[in-house]
XYZ file of C-alpha atoms in Angstrom:
610
model
C 143.519 39.155 -9.099
C 139.908 38.777 -9.974
C 136.896 40.073 -12.223
C 133.440 39.407 -12.661
C 130.327 40.416 -14.303
C 126.578 39.741 -13.939
C 123.095 41.294 -14.761
C 119.818 40.101 -15.168
C 116.393 42.326 -17.084
C 112.840 40.890 -16.095
C 109.317 42.553 -16.786
C 106.112 43.239 -14.651
C 103.434 43.392 -16.250
C 100.342 44.954 -14.086
C 96.556 44.646 -14.277
C 94.269 45.546 -12.253
C 90.981 44.072 -13.193
C 87.807 46.071 -10.236
C 84.629 44.861 -10.072
C 81.501 47.471 -10.406
C 81.221 50.382 -8.689
C 77.970 50.610 -9.530
C 77.071 47.898 -8.748
C 78.187 47.546 -4.338
C 78.629 43.800 -2.276
C 79.361 43.471 1.222
C 82.337 41.231 2.222
C 82.746 39.585 5.560
C 85.857 39.648 6.977
C 86.934 37.553 9.930
C 90.314 36.381 11.335
C 91.536 32.655 11.448
C 94.591 33.622 13.856
C 97.087 34.200 11.821
C 95.768 36.358 8.655
C 92.326 38.271 7.908
C 89.749 36.073 5.762
C 87.703 38.271 3.682
C 84.385 36.332 2.545
C 82.470 38.899 -0.051
C 79.028 38.139 -1.224
C 79.446 37.944 -4.942
C 81.952 35.252 -5.344
C 86.099 36.029 -7.079
C 85.834 33.205 -8.593
C 83.233 34.654 -10.984
C 84.777 36.403 -14.707
C 81.437 38.389 -15.083
C 81.842 40.235 -11.611
C 84.551 42.037 -12.998
C 85.911 44.445 -15.547
C 87.349 47.851 -16.850
C 85.226 49.754 -14.408
C 86.833 53.746 -14.172
C 84.190 55.097 -11.684
C 86.329 53.341 -8.178
C 88.238 54.243 -6.256
C 91.107 51.994 -7.330
C 90.095 52.432 -11.196
C 92.070 50.471 -13.559
C 95.406 49.598 -13.949
C 97.042 48.213 -16.962
C 101.007 48.275 -17.157
C 104.891 47.078 -17.879
C 107.639 47.671 -15.958
C 110.881 46.102 -15.932
C 114.308 46.640 -14.511
C 117.229 45.637 -15.679
C 121.101 45.170 -13.827
C 124.412 44.877 -14.393
C 127.234 45.043 -11.496
C 130.517 44.903 -12.586
C 133.670 44.285 -9.888
C 137.548 43.814 -10.354
C 140.131 44.003 -7.286
C 143.892 42.644 -7.032
C 144.749 41.909 -3.583
C 149.466 42.003 -2.577
C 150.044 40.120 0.882
C 153.478 39.270 2.257
C 154.495 36.929 5.376
C 157.429 37.256 7.615
C 158.452 34.219 10.902
C 157.440 31.561 11.996
C 154.259 29.990 14.530
C 156.088 31.820 17.495
C 156.044 35.254 15.643
C 154.698 36.322 11.618
C 154.619 39.195 10.697
C 151.483 40.292 7.421
C 151.040 42.943 5.583
C 148.966 43.351 2.169
C 147.004 45.849 -0.228
C 144.265 45.114 -1.897
C 142.077 47.383 -4.639
C 138.952 46.704 -5.362
C 136.288 48.253 -7.841
C 131.950 47.929 -8.190
C 130.349 49.123 -10.663
C 126.145 48.657 -9.997
C 123.652 49.745 -11.982
C 120.068 49.412 -12.544
C 117.372 51.230 -15.204
C 113.983 51.593 -15.384
C 111.295 50.895 -17.468
C 108.191 51.322 -18.480
C 105.600 51.212 -21.174
C 104.565 55.096 -20.637
C 100.601 54.343 -20.817
C 101.234 52.605 -23.939
C 99.696 49.297 -23.305
C 96.684 50.661 -21.554
C 96.015 52.680 -25.081
C 96.123 49.390 -26.614
C 94.608 47.285 -24.731
C 91.315 49.451 -22.987
C 91.689 53.479 -23.858
C 90.120 53.042 -28.417
C 93.700 52.449 -29.323
C 95.267 55.161 -31.179
C 97.721 54.703 -33.811
C 100.874 56.784 -32.812
C 102.353 56.364 -29.383
C 102.126 59.329 -27.581
C 104.853 59.773 -24.746
C 105.250 62.171 -21.928
C 104.899 65.121 -21.332
C 101.733 64.994 -23.977
C 98.927 63.092 -22.223
C 99.917 59.124 -22.931
C 96.061 58.578 -21.271
C 93.023 60.653 -22.827
C 90.296 58.329 -22.602
C 89.248 56.293 -19.051
C 90.569 52.286 -19.676
C 86.943 51.163 -19.736
C 86.864 49.557 -23.225
C 84.142 51.788 -24.573
C 86.322 53.159 -27.595
C 85.939 50.172 -30.106
C 86.776 49.253 -33.972
C 83.105 49.693 -34.308
C 82.669 53.330 -32.905
C 86.539 54.183 -33.158
C 85.829 57.049 -36.115
C 83.441 59.207 -33.398
C 85.888 59.961 -31.883
C 88.775 62.690 -33.321
C 91.701 62.302 -31.535
C 92.849 65.696 -33.044
C 90.198 67.030 -30.045
C 92.876 65.846 -27.929
C 96.208 65.632 -29.044
C 95.311 69.763 -30.878
C 99.170 70.613 -31.785
C 99.600 67.033 -33.246
C 101.435 67.146 -36.847
C 103.208 69.915 -35.946
C 106.361 70.016 -33.207
C 107.654 66.803 -31.989
C 104.933 64.944 -34.179
C 105.709 66.914 -37.406
C 105.327 64.596 -40.906
C 103.438 62.466 -38.807
C 100.652 59.902 -40.417
C 96.712 60.609 -39.594
C 96.746 60.320 -36.354
C 93.296 58.207 -35.696
C 91.777 55.054 -33.277
C 91.967 51.659 -34.058
C 89.253 50.707 -31.721
C 90.507 48.898 -27.585
C 92.036 45.280 -28.666
C 90.445 44.232 -25.603
C 86.516 45.599 -24.737
C 85.508 43.236 -22.644
C 88.347 41.580 -19.983
C 85.914 39.429 -18.586
C 86.226 37.441 -21.944
C 89.815 36.768 -20.568
C 89.217 35.879 -16.945
C 87.844 32.357 -16.008
C 88.179 30.559 -12.179
C 91.069 30.565 -10.494
C 92.085 27.361 -8.645
C 93.001 29.742 -5.926
C 89.422 31.017 -5.468
C 89.881 33.982 -7.173
C 89.814 34.858 -11.289
C 92.688 34.300 -13.144
C 94.311 35.168 -16.642
C 94.452 33.414 -19.897
C 97.975 35.651 -20.343
C 98.689 33.486 -23.164
C 95.255 34.741 -24.916
C 95.304 38.223 -23.832
C 99.182 38.590 -24.675
C 98.987 38.099 -27.644
C 95.593 40.679 -28.033
C 97.111 43.580 -26.747
C 100.629 43.443 -28.955
C 102.236 42.541 -25.012
C 105.526 41.152 -26.905
C 105.878 44.222 -29.242
C 105.586 46.527 -26.034
C 107.827 44.363 -23.913
C 110.530 44.107 -26.071
C 110.511 47.948 -26.367
C 110.520 49.497 -23.252
C 111.320 53.049 -23.174
C 113.612 54.457 -19.794
C 112.169 55.078 -17.182
C 113.316 57.590 -13.600
C 110.805 56.144 -10.967
C 111.016 53.409 -9.098
C 111.447 49.788 -10.897
C 109.210 47.247 -9.872
C 111.175 45.652 -7.118
C 111.054 49.373 -5.113
C 114.325 51.147 -6.438
C 114.523 53.349 -8.509
C 117.241 54.094 -11.005
C 120.766 54.923 -10.593
C 124.060 54.378 -10.823
C 126.553 52.937 -7.989
C 130.379 52.935 -7.754
C 132.837 52.392 -5.292
C 136.960 51.839 -5.247
C 138.284 50.936 -2.127
C 141.814 50.907 -1.282
C 142.925 48.730 1.524
C 146.354 47.769 3.922
C 147.241 45.689 6.822
C 149.235 45.041 9.118
C 149.234 42.361 11.122
C 151.195 40.628 14.210
C 150.088 37.005 15.438
C 152.347 34.672 17.265
C 151.959 32.302 20.234
C 154.242 32.355 23.762
C 154.418 29.939 26.600
C 153.208 32.338 30.456
C 153.282 30.108 33.062
C 153.501 27.245 30.903
C 150.103 27.827 29.510
C 150.522 28.747 25.492
C 149.687 32.261 24.275
C 148.325 32.918 21.074
C 147.595 36.638 19.730
C 146.981 38.494 16.657
C 146.957 41.811 16.710
C 146.434 43.993 13.233
C 145.361 47.471 12.142
C 143.627 48.112 8.371
C 143.400 51.366 6.761
C 140.423 52.085 4.778
C 140.161 54.551 2.026
C 136.526 54.454 -0.031
C 135.450 56.877 -2.588
C 131.820 56.432 -3.685
C 129.908 58.099 -6.304
C 126.452 57.633 -6.876
C 124.071 58.975 -9.537
C 120.013 59.337 -10.027
C 118.247 59.519 -13.331
C 115.451 62.751 -13.732
C 113.387 63.639 -16.717
C 114.072 67.092 -17.698
C 111.205 69.582 -20.683
C 113.005 69.455 -23.748
C 114.380 72.778 -24.576
C 111.870 72.724 -27.056
C 108.928 72.165 -25.834
C 109.654 75.260 -23.966
C 110.110 76.694 -27.055
C 106.581 76.056 -28.673
C 104.399 78.440 -29.336
C 102.469 78.383 -25.295
C 105.946 77.219 -23.950
C 104.049 73.913 -23.674
C 102.001 74.517 -20.787
C 97.960 74.737 -22.312
C 96.277 72.429 -24.353
C 96.945 73.967 -27.983
C 100.746 71.980 -27.425
C 99.029 68.161 -26.866
C 100.515 66.440 -29.635
C 103.544 68.693 -30.211
C 105.637 68.230 -27.282
C 108.661 66.663 -27.384
C 109.047 63.777 -24.614
C 111.267 64.565 -21.728
C 114.748 64.098 -21.507
C 116.541 62.164 -19.600
C 119.875 63.912 -17.251
C 122.096 62.288 -14.563
C 123.094 63.731 -11.453
C 126.142 62.842 -9.610
C 127.484 63.130 -6.368
C 130.321 61.957 -4.530
C 131.366 60.597 -0.693
C 134.794 59.572 0.503
C 135.953 57.924 3.783
C 138.801 56.999 5.476
C 139.287 54.394 8.108
C 141.031 52.706 10.644
C 140.274 49.251 11.678
C 141.939 48.023 14.751
C 141.811 44.166 16.074
C 143.170 41.795 18.041
C 141.951 38.524 19.483
C 144.030 36.129 22.178
C 143.710 32.780 23.343
C 145.148 31.723 26.367
C 145.271 27.487 27.950
C 144.497 27.810 31.378
C 144.627 23.921 31.638
C 145.620 21.056 28.073
C 141.437 20.953 27.881
C 140.295 24.502 28.489
C 141.069 27.328 26.555
C 139.870 31.958 27.373
C 139.833 33.875 24.386
C 139.025 37.577 24.156
C 139.104 39.387 21.350
C 137.781 43.724 19.858
C 138.044 45.065 16.813
C 136.283 47.783 15.520
C 134.063 47.580 11.564
C 131.685 50.011 9.218
C 129.693 49.264 7.294
C 128.348 51.802 4.807
C 124.855 53.294 4.382
C 121.985 51.805 1.960
C 123.431 53.887 -1.651
C 119.660 54.929 -2.126
C 119.025 56.411 0.739
C 122.753 58.199 -0.313
C 121.642 59.552 -3.826
C 121.682 63.137 -4.596
C 119.080 65.009 -2.777
C 115.774 63.431 -4.595
C 112.020 62.865 -3.233
C 110.350 59.850 -4.929
C 106.207 59.569 -4.341
C 105.889 55.920 -3.773
C 101.907 55.235 -3.796
C 98.831 55.589 -5.743
C 97.216 57.709 -3.455
C 100.317 60.358 -3.916
C 100.555 60.906 0.150
C 104.096 58.938 0.178
C 106.880 60.279 -0.039
C 110.440 59.835 0.920
C 113.812 61.973 0.430
C 117.503 60.846 -0.062
C 120.502 61.587 3.070
C 123.561 62.657 0.810
C 125.415 62.899 3.943
C 124.467 59.746 5.761
C 127.558 58.622 7.590
C 128.835 54.622 8.076
C 128.092 53.145 10.968
C 131.050 52.222 13.635
C 130.238 49.198 15.648
C 132.798 48.049 18.375
C 133.042 44.878 19.088
C 134.277 43.080 22.223
C 134.065 38.810 22.823
C 134.669 36.700 26.194
C 134.695 33.585 26.113
C 135.422 30.156 27.460
C 135.919 26.545 26.294
C 136.312 23.404 27.870
C 137.013 20.283 25.486
C 135.198 17.193 27.075
C 137.083 14.129 24.653
C 138.777 13.319 21.961
C 134.855 13.436 19.996
C 134.875 16.981 19.371
C 132.792 17.237 22.596
C 132.851 21.089 24.372
C 131.689 23.078 26.067
C 131.563 26.905 25.760
C 130.292 30.585 27.313
C 131.065 33.847 25.607
C 130.126 37.290 26.632
C 129.773 39.317 23.604
C 129.272 43.507 23.867
C 128.953 46.187 20.178
C 128.719 49.328 20.647
C 126.728 51.010 16.706
C 127.309 54.816 16.209
C 125.821 56.242 13.661
C 123.101 54.360 13.700
C 120.347 54.671 10.434
C 116.887 55.626 11.744
C 114.016 57.572 10.060
C 112.610 60.428 10.713
C 108.877 60.819 9.434
C 107.185 63.378 9.750
C 103.501 65.499 7.929
C 103.170 68.046 5.708
C 101.149 69.534 2.724
C 102.483 69.518 -1.226
C 102.949 73.263 -1.242
C 105.022 73.155 2.171
C 107.504 70.127 0.564
C 107.907 72.730 -2.562
C 108.394 75.176 -0.392
C 111.767 73.373 0.636
C 112.853 71.129 -1.613
C 111.798 73.028 -4.801
C 109.047 73.778 -7.337
C 109.479 70.979 -8.778
C 110.874 68.586 -6.205
C 107.010 66.620 -6.671
C 105.890 67.423 -10.276
C 102.891 65.596 -12.248
C 101.318 65.187 -14.906
C 97.967 66.668 -15.610
C 95.441 64.294 -16.088
C 96.937 62.268 -13.779
C 95.310 60.202 -10.588
C 97.503 61.946 -8.801
C 96.636 65.507 -10.289
C 93.359 63.983 -9.533
C 94.431 63.179 -5.592
C 95.533 67.018 -5.348
C 92.367 68.236 -6.427
C 90.409 65.991 -4.003
C 92.427 66.865 -0.992
C 92.025 70.768 -2.307
C 94.836 71.259 -3.413
C 98.511 71.421 -3.282
C 97.470 73.743 0.433
C 95.820 70.973 1.757
C 97.047 68.084 -0.128
C 99.081 66.079 3.293
C 101.640 64.128 2.717
C 104.010 62.423 5.144
C 107.333 62.732 4.352
C 109.907 60.054 5.517
C 114.148 61.010 5.810
C 117.413 59.056 6.994
C 119.252 60.086 9.470
C 122.503 59.284 11.503
C 121.679 58.406 15.482
C 123.220 60.703 17.637
C 122.553 58.069 20.167
C 125.254 54.887 20.816
C 123.406 51.718 20.318
C 124.695 48.901 22.507
C 123.675 45.349 21.938
C 125.422 42.566 24.706
C 124.500 39.104 25.137
C 126.242 36.091 25.930
C 126.092 32.393 24.588
C 126.260 28.954 25.740
C 127.302 26.534 23.475
C 127.161 22.186 23.486
C 129.174 20.214 21.645
C 128.391 15.513 22.676
C 129.414 13.227 21.554
C 127.004 10.164 22.531
C 129.794 7.004 22.355
C 130.925 6.932 26.029
C 127.035 5.827 26.434
C 125.740 4.647 24.472
C 126.412 0.906 22.829
C 126.592 2.038 18.944
C 129.044 4.354 17.581
C 128.043 7.626 16.159
C 125.928 9.739 18.077
C 125.603 13.335 18.926
C 124.015 16.194 19.403
C 125.696 20.181 18.995
C 122.799 22.951 20.871
C 123.736 26.660 20.770
C 121.663 29.171 23.373
C 121.837 33.365 22.091
C 120.637 35.952 24.531
C 120.768 39.670 23.706
C 119.776 43.298 25.221
C 119.703 45.825 22.989
C 119.259 49.730 24.829
C 118.940 52.271 21.863
C 119.069 55.437 24.268
C 116.713 58.049 23.774
C 116.523 57.742 20.333
C 114.166 54.674 20.085
C 116.332 52.545 17.379
C 116.197 49.338 17.483
C 118.120 46.303 14.901
C 116.178 45.326 12.983
C 115.733 41.428 12.599
C 117.351 40.578 15.457
C 115.715 38.609 18.576
C 116.409 38.847 21.704
C 117.030 34.541 21.838
C 117.526 32.487 20.159
C 118.119 28.320 20.019
C 119.415 25.820 18.348
C 119.132 21.889 18.612
C 120.783 19.500 15.978
C 120.831 15.956 16.513
C 123.258 13.267 14.591
C 124.277 10.273 13.876
C 127.700 9.390 11.598
C 129.922 6.702 10.229
C 132.113 5.501 7.535
C 129.150 4.515 5.643
C 126.991 9.035 6.194
C 125.112 10.826 8.347
C 121.744 11.815 9.619
C 121.169 15.191 10.756
C 118.085 16.742 12.531
C 118.202 20.620 13.215
C 116.410 22.797 14.618
C 116.351 26.932 14.897
C 113.623 29.325 17.154
C 114.085 32.580 17.539
C 112.269 34.729 19.610
C 109.878 37.778 18.477
C 111.822 40.425 16.300
C 111.747 44.089 15.117
C 110.629 44.666 11.175
C 111.274 48.462 11.123
C 111.735 50.796 13.850
C 109.588 51.845 16.259
C 111.531 55.709 16.408
C 110.298 57.756 13.656
C 109.206 61.263 14.066
C 105.429 63.100 13.539
C 103.233 60.166 13.576
C 102.727 58.301 16.093
C 101.239 55.483 14.314
C 104.709 54.741 13.387
C 105.313 54.066 17.237
C 103.533 50.941 17.550
C 105.345 47.696 17.605
C 105.809 46.386 14.515
C 107.706 42.777 14.662
C 108.312 39.432 13.319
C 106.601 36.844 15.544
C 108.294 33.770 17.067
C 109.830 30.698 14.960
C 110.294 28.194 14.949
C 111.744 25.084 12.574
C 113.424 22.041 11.389
C 115.833 20.748 8.665
C 116.188 17.071 7.527
C 120.095 16.353 6.298
C 121.266 12.204 5.085
C 123.724 10.823 3.732
C 124.634 7.432 2.244
C 127.584 6.105 0.521
C 126.766 3.639 -2.187
C 130.298 3.791 -3.620
C 131.184 0.150 -3.079
C 127.512 -0.871 -3.718
C 127.435 0.183 -6.864
C 130.640 -0.896 -7.679
C 131.519 2.551 -8.139
C 135.114 3.694 -6.416
C 134.779 5.793 -2.741
C 134.086 9.034 -2.487
C 130.157 8.463 -4.252
C 126.998 9.201 -2.258
C 123.627 10.790 -2.225
C 121.819 13.413 -0.138
C 118.663 13.490 0.547
C 117.440 16.821 2.720
C 114.732 18.463 3.498
C 114.302 22.357 4.624
C 111.588 23.293 6.529
C 110.702 19.703 7.886
C 107.561 20.984 9.580
C 106.190 22.952 7.479
C 106.543 26.344 9.637
C 105.094 29.626 8.371
C 106.125 33.044 9.229
C 103.982 35.413 10.188
C 105.028 39.583 10.838
C 102.280 42.017 12.652
C 101.705 45.032 13.905
C 100.816 46.228 17.263
C 98.516 42.890 17.722
C 99.568 39.575 16.159
C 95.571 39.901 15.036
C 97.043 42.631 12.530
C 98.942 40.763 10.003
C 101.012 42.755 8.067
C 102.844 39.574 6.002
C 102.560 35.869 5.890
C 104.254 33.197 4.675
C 103.872 29.599 3.865
C 106.626 28.453 2.310
C 105.968 24.521 2.604
C 108.376 22.325 2.508
C 111.686 21.655 0.171
C 112.510 18.596 -1.006
C 116.588 18.047 -2.577
C 117.795 14.699 -3.927
C 121.966 15.219 -5.260
C 124.691 12.824 -5.945
C 127.941 13.605 -5.278
C 131.081 12.132 -6.931
C 135.072 12.978 -5.450
C 137.212 13.096 -8.392
């Protein structure tokens, strides 16, 4: 039996501080072979070039987002075996539960209000307007009395705010943000965080965030996912001599019943808001509207699966083995994609929207392997070759189409995509000419009709060099894998599967210690599907650049040197010894999507055996 519980909470404050749109400048864009290089005509490391300039295309952002996660697991197992090495029969059952909750949190505009929006003395919550003033710091402590908040919240003192204190602006806590910026070591301004956080009451706000229903800073929306799995298996294994050679076999059947429960959270109007004189729809009720209620919608998915497997190993000679294996396996769909039908807008321009698919099926794979091994000495040296084949059914893909906001609402309901009055989303929609003309790219995961086929060969050579060298302990292990794929008419490609990979490890080891130098090469692979319907731009090649890396691992026994018992060792490891860099691109290598320079990682550890 087993039981575990884990959790974490993280906060992500975000500040977007632009340059002045009224003072344009030019930027020279070049490329150094790895990523674009932007060289503006003004210094990005000068705090005076930045401020609360709200007139530009990006505007100003000051938000606090948070995300909390909790995972609980429980399980129990029962196994029974009978027999000996010639014939063994095993059987058993298992029951596992998995529960994960993701909670989103946000400041609902409060941080922007305090920092640069005038600092209203009472926190308004949606559906009241949480940001009536531009975040430009123009309302200061010196002139705050000149702005009457009751003109923005004519309903204040009734409904939700009945009996609340008089409404007033106290003045933006940071009217001039450039005073909190300083030159950064990377050539770009940075923020004096300690001063800024204290001035804007960050710690108090971060301790009292409001539950949010949209995507958290990790990109995953608030949700609950639970899974109850009952499994049973029967296995027969043993060995027989055929033509005076040993045959070992293992045959099994596993049955799995799984029940998944997925819940999502959404904001719905408080009935008391709709009961206000204007139904909560006009400016007259601003300040009186009751905060939206968070409700959960859940759905359940169940599946039953029988998963057979078989392995055979036959000694065709004393030092040579043939192996064969076959199995069926399943992988559940991404729980986030299985949520009850939900639409989520994924960008500030209000153009990219994704929709879930609770009808996604698990994808199934039929796996086959056939291999040959030749053991050439008693030091563990061997040659091996294997052929593998995998047929994947119900593999997920993403279909994409462009629709107007009105068309999307016509398909999924009038309230499928909403936005607050005066919000950046409303500004974007109005700039396009309204919901009938505002185009959005809608994407949804579906199961492919084709069978994705992967096949390939794997070659391995492990060799001790003791027979050829005067020094004992040297050797190497090398491996090469070639993978071919056929996605049928869907065009779907497996993510992150290189057409070929190679590994080489050289080592020296004896009773005193060991040294291993390992290298790995991965050919170019896809990071995203090339098959997305409705928009040819999504058919571009999206690839991870070929990657070569090296690692060093050393160990030395020091127990007898320092007067301790045996089993005391010191280890020194270097990850990414060659400082390899990773890059992904779209269509052309100059069109860099991501670039990662992790550098080297050094680790020094000591071990003692008791």
